[in-house]
PDB file of N, CA and C in Angstrom:
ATOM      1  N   UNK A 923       6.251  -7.785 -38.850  1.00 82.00           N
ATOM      2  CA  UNK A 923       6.700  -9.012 -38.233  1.00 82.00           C
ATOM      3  C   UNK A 923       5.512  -9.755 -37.617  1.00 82.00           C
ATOM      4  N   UNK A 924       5.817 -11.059 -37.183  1.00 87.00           N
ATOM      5  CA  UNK A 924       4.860 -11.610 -36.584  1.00 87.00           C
ATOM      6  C   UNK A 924       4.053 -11.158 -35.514  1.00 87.00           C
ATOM      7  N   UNK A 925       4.539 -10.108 -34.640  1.00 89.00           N
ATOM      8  CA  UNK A 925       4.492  -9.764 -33.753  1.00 89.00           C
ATOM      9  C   UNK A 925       2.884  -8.422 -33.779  1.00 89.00           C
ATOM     10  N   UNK A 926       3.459  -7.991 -35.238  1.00 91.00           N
ATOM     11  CA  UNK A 926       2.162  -7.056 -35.321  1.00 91.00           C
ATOM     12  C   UNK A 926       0.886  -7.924 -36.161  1.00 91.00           C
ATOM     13  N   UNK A 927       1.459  -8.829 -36.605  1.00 93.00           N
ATOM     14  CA  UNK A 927       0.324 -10.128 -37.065  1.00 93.00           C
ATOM     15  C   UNK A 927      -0.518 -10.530 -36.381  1.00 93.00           C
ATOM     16  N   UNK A 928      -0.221 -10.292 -35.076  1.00 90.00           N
ATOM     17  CA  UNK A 928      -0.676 -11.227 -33.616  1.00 90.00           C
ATOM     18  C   UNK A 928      -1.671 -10.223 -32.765  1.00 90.00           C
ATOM     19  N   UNK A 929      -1.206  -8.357 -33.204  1.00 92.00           N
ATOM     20  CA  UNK A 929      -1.956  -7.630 -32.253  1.00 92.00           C
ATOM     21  C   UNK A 929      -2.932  -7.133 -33.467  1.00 92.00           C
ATOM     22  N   UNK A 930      -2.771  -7.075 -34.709  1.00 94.00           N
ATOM     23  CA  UNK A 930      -3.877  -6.939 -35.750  1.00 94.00           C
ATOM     24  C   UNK A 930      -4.745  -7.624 -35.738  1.00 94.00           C
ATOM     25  N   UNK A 931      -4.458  -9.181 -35.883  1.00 93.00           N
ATOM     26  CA  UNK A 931      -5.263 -10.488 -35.831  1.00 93.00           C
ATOM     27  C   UNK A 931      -6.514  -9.828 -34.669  1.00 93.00           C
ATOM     28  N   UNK A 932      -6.352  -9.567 -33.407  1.00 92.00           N
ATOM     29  CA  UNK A 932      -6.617  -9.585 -31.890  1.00 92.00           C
ATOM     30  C   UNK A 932      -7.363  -8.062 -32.033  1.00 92.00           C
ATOM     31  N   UNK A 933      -7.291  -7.145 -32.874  1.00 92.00           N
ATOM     32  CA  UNK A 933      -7.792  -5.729 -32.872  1.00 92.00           C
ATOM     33  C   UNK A 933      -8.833  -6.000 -34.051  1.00 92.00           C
ATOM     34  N   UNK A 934      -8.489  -6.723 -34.959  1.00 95.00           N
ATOM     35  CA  UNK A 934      -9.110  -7.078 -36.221  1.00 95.00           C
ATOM     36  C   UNK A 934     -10.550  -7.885 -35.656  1.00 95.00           C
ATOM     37  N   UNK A 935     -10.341  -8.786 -34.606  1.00 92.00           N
ATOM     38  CA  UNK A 935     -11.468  -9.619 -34.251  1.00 92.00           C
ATOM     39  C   UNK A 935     -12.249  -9.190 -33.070  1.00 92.00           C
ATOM     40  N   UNK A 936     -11.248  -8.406 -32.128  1.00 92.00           N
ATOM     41  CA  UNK A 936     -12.542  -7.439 -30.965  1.00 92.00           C
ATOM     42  C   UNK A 936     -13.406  -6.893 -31.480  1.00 92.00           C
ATOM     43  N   UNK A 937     -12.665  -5.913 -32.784  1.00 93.00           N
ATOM     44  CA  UNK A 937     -13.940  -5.171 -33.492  1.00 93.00           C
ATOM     45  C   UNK A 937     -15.028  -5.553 -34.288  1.00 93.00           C
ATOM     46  N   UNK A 938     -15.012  -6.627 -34.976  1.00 93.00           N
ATOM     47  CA  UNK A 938     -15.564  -7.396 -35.621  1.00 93.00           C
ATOM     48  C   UNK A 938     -16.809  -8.095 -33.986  1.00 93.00           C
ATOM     49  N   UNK A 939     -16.150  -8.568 -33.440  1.00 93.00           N
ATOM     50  CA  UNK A 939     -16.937  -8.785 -31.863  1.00 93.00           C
ATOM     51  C   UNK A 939     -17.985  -7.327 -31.454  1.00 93.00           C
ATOM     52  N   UNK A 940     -17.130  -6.618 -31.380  1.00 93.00           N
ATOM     53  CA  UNK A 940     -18.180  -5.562 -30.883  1.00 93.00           C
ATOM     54  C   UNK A 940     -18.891  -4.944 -31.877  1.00 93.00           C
ATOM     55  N   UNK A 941     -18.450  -4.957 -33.277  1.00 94.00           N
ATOM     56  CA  UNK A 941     -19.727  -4.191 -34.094  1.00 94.00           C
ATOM     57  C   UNK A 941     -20.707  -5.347 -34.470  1.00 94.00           C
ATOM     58  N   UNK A 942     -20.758  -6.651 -34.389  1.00 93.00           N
ATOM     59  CA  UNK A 942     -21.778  -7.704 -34.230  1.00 93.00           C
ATOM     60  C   UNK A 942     -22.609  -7.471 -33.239  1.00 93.00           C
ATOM     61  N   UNK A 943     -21.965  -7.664 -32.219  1.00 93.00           N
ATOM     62  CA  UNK A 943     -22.976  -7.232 -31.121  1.00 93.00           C
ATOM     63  C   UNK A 943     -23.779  -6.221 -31.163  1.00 93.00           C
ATOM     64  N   UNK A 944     -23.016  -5.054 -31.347  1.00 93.00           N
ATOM     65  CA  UNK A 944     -23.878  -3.953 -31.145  1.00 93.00           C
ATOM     66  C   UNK A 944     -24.604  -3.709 -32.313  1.00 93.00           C
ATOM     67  N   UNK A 945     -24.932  -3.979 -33.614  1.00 95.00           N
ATOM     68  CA  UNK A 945     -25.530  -3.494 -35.230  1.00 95.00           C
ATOM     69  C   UNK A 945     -26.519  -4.884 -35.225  1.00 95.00           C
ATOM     70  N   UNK A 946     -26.193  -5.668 -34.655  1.00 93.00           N
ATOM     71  CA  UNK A 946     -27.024  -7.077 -34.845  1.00 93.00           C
ATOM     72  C   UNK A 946     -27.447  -7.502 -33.521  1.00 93.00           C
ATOM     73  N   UNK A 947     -28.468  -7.350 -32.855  1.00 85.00           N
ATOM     74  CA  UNK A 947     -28.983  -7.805 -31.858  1.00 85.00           C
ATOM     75  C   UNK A 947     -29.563  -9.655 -31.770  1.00 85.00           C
ATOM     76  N   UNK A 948     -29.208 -10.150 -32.607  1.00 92.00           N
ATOM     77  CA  UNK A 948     -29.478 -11.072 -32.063  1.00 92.00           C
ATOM     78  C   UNK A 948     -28.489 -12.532 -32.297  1.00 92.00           C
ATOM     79  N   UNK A 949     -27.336 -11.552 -32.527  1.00 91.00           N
ATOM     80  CA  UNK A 949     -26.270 -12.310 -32.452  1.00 91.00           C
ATOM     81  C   UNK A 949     -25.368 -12.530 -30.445  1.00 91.00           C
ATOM     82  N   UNK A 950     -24.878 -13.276 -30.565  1.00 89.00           N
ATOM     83  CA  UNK A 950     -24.286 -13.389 -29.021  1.00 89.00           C
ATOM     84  C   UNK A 950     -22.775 -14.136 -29.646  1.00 89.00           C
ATOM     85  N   UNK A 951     -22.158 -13.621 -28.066  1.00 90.00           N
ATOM     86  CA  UNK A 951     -20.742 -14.016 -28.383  1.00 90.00           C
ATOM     87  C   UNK A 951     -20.942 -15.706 -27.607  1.00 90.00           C
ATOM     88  N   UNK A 952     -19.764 -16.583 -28.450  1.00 91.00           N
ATOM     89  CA  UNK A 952     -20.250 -18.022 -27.935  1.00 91.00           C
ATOM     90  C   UNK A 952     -19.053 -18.285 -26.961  1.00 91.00           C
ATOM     91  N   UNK A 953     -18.161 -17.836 -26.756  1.00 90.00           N
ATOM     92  CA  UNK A 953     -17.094 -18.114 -25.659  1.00 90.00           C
ATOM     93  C   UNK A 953     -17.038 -17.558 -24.767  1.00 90.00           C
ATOM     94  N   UNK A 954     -16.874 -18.556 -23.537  1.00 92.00           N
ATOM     95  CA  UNK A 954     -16.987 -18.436 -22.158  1.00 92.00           C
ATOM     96  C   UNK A 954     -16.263 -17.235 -21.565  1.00 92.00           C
ATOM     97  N   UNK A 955     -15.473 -16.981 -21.647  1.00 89.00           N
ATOM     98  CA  UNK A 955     -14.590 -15.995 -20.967  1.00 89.00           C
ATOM     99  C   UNK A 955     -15.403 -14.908 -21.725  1.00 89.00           C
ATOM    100  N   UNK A 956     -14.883 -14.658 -23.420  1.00 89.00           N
ATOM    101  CA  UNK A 956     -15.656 -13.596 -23.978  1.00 89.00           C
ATOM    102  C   UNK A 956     -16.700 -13.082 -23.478  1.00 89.00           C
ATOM    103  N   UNK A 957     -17.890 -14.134 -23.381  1.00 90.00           N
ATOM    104  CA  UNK A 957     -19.265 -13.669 -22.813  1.00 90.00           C
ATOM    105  C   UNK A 957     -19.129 -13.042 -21.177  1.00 90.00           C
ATOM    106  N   UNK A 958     -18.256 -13.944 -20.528  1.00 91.00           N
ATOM    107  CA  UNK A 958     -18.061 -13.154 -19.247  1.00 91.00           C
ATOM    108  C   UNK A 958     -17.760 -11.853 -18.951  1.00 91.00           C
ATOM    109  N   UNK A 959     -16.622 -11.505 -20.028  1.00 89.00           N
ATOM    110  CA  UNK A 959     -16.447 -10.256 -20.194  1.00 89.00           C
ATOM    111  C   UNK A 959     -17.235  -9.245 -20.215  1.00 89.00           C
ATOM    112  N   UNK A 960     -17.784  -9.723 -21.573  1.00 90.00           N
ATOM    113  CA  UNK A 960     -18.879  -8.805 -22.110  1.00 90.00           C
ATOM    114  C   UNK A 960     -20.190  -8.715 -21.062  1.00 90.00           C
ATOM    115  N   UNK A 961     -20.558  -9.885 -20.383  1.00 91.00           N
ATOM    116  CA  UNK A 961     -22.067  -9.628 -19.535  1.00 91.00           C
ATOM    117  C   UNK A 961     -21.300  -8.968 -18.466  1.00 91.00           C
ATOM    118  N   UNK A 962     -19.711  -9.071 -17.707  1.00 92.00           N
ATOM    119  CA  UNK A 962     -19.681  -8.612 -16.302  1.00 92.00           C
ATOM    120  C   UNK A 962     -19.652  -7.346 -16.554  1.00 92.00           C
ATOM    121  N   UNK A 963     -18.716  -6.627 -17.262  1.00 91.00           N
ATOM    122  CA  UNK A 963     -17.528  -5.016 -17.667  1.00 91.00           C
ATOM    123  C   UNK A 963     -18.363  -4.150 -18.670  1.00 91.00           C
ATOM    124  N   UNK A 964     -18.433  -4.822 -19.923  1.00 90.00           N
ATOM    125  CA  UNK A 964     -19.266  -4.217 -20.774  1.00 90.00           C
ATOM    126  C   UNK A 964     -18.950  -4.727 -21.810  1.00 90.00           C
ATOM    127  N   UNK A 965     -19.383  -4.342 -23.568  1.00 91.00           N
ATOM    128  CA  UNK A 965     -19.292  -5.018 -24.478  1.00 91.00           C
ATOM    129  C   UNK A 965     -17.878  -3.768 -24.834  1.00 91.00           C
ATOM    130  N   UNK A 966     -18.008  -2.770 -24.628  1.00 91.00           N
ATOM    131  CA  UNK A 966     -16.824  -2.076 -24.786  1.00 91.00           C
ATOM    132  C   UNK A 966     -15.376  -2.453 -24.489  1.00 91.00           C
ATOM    133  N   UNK A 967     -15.455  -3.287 -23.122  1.00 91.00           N
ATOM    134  CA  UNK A 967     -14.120  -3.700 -22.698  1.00 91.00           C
ATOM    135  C   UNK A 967     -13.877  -4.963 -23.506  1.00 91.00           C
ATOM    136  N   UNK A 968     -14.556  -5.413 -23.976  1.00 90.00           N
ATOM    137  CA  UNK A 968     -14.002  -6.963 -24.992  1.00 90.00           C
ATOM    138  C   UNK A 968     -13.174  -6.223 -26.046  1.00 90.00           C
ATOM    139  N   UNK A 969     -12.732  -5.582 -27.043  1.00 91.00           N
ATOM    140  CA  UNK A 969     -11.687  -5.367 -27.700  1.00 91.00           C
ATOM    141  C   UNK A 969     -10.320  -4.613 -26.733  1.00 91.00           C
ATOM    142  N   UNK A 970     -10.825  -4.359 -25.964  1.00 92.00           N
ATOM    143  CA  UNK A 970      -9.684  -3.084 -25.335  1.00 92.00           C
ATOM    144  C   UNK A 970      -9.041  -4.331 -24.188  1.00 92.00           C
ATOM    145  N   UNK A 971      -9.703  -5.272 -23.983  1.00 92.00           N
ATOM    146  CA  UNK A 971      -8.878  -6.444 -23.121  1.00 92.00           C
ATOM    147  C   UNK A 971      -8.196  -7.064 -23.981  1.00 92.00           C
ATOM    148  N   UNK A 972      -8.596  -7.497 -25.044  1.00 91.00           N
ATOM    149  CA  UNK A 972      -8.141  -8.095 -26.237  1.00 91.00           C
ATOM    150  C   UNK A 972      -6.669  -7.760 -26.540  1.00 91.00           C
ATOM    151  N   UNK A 973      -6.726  -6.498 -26.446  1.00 92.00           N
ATOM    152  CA  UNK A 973      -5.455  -5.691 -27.080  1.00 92.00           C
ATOM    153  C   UNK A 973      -4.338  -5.684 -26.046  1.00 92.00           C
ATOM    154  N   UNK A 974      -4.413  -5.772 -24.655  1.00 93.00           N
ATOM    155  CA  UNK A 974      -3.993  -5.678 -23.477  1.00 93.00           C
ATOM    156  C   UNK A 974      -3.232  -7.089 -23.533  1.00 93.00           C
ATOM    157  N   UNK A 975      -4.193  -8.110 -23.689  1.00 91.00           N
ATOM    158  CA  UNK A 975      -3.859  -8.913 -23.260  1.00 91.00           C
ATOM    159  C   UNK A 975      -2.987  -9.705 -24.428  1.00 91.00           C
ATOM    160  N   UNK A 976      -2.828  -9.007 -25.423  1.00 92.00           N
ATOM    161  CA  UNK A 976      -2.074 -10.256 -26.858  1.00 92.00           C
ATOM    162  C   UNK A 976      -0.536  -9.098 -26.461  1.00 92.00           C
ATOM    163  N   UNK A 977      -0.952  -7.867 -25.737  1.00 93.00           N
ATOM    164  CA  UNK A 977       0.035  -7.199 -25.986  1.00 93.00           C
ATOM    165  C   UNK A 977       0.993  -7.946 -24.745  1.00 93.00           C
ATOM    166  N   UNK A 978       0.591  -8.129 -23.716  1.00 94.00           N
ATOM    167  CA  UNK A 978       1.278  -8.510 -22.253  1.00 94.00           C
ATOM    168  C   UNK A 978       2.032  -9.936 -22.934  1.00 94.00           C
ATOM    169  N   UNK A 979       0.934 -10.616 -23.633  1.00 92.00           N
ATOM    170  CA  UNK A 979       1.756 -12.247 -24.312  1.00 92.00           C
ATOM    171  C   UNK A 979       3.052 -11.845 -25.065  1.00 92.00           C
ATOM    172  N   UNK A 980       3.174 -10.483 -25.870  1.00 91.00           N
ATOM    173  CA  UNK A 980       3.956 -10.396 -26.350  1.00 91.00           C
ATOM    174  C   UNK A 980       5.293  -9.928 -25.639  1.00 91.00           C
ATOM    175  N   UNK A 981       5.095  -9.439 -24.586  1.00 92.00           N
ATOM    176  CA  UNK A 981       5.984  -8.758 -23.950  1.00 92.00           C
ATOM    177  C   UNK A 981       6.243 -10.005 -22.902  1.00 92.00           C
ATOM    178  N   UNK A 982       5.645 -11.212 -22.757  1.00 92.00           N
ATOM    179  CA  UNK A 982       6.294 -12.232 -21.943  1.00 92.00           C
ATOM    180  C   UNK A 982       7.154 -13.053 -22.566  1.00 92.00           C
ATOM    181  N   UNK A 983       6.747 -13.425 -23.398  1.00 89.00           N
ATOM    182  CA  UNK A 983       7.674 -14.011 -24.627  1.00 89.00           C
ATOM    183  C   UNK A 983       8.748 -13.664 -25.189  1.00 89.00           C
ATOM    184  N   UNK A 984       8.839 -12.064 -25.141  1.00 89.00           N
ATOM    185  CA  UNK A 984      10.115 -11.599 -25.482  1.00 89.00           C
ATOM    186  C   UNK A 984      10.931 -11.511 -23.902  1.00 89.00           C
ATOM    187  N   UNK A 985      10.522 -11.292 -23.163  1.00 89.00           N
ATOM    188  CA  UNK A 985      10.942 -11.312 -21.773  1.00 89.00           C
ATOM    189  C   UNK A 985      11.689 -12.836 -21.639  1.00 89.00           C
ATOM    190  N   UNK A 986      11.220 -13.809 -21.813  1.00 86.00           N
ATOM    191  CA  UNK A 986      11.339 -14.851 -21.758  1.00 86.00           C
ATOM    192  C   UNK A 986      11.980 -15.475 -22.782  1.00 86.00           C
ATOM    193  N   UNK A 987      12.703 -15.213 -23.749  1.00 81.00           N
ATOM    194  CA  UNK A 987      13.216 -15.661 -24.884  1.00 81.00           C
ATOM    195  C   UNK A 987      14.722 -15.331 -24.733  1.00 81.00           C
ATOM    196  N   UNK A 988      14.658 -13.411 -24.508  1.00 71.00           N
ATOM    197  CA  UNK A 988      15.975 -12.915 -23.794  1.00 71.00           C
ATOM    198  C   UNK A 988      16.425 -13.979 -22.894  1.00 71.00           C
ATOM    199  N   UNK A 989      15.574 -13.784 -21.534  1.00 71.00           N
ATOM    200  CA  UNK A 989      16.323 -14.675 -20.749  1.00 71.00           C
ATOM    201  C   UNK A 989      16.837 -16.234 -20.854  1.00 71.00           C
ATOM    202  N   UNK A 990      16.154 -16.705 -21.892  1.00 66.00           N
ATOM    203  CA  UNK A 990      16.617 -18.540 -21.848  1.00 66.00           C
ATOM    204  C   UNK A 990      17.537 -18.039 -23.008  1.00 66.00           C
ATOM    205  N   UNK A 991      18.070 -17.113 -23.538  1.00 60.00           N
ATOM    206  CA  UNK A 991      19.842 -16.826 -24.238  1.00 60.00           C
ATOM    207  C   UNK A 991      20.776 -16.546 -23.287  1.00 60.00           C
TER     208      UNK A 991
END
C-alpha cells in the first residue's frame, strides 16, 4: 500500500544519504535540516530519524482520518 511506499521511499533515501557521505568524501548533504542533523547528532542518526519520522506522519494521518469519520 501506499503507506509502505512512503517508509521505503524514506529508508531507500537515508541510506543512499549515508552511504554518500560516508564512501565519498567530498560529497555534502544540501538541506538545511538534513545537514543540521547530520553536523549536530551524527551522520548515523539521518536515516534512523528519517524512518521515525515518515513513520509518526503515518500514524498521524491515520489518527486523524479515523477521527474526521
Amino acid at each position: 500500500n501506499i503507506e509502505t511506499l512512503a517508509v521505503a521511499g524514506q529508508v531507500i533515501d537515508g541510506l543512499a544519504t549515508f552511504s554518500a557521505l560516508t564512501f565519498y568524501p567530498n560529497f555534502a548533504e544540501q538541506h538545511v535540516v538534513g545537514n543540521l542533523i547530520i553536523s549536530g547528532v551524527g551522520l548515523w542518526a539521518f536515516p534512523v530519524l528519517k524512518i521515525i519520522i515518515v513513520l509518526v506522519l503515518i500514524f498521524l494521518l491515520r489518527y486523524y482520518k479515523l477521527e474526521e469519520s
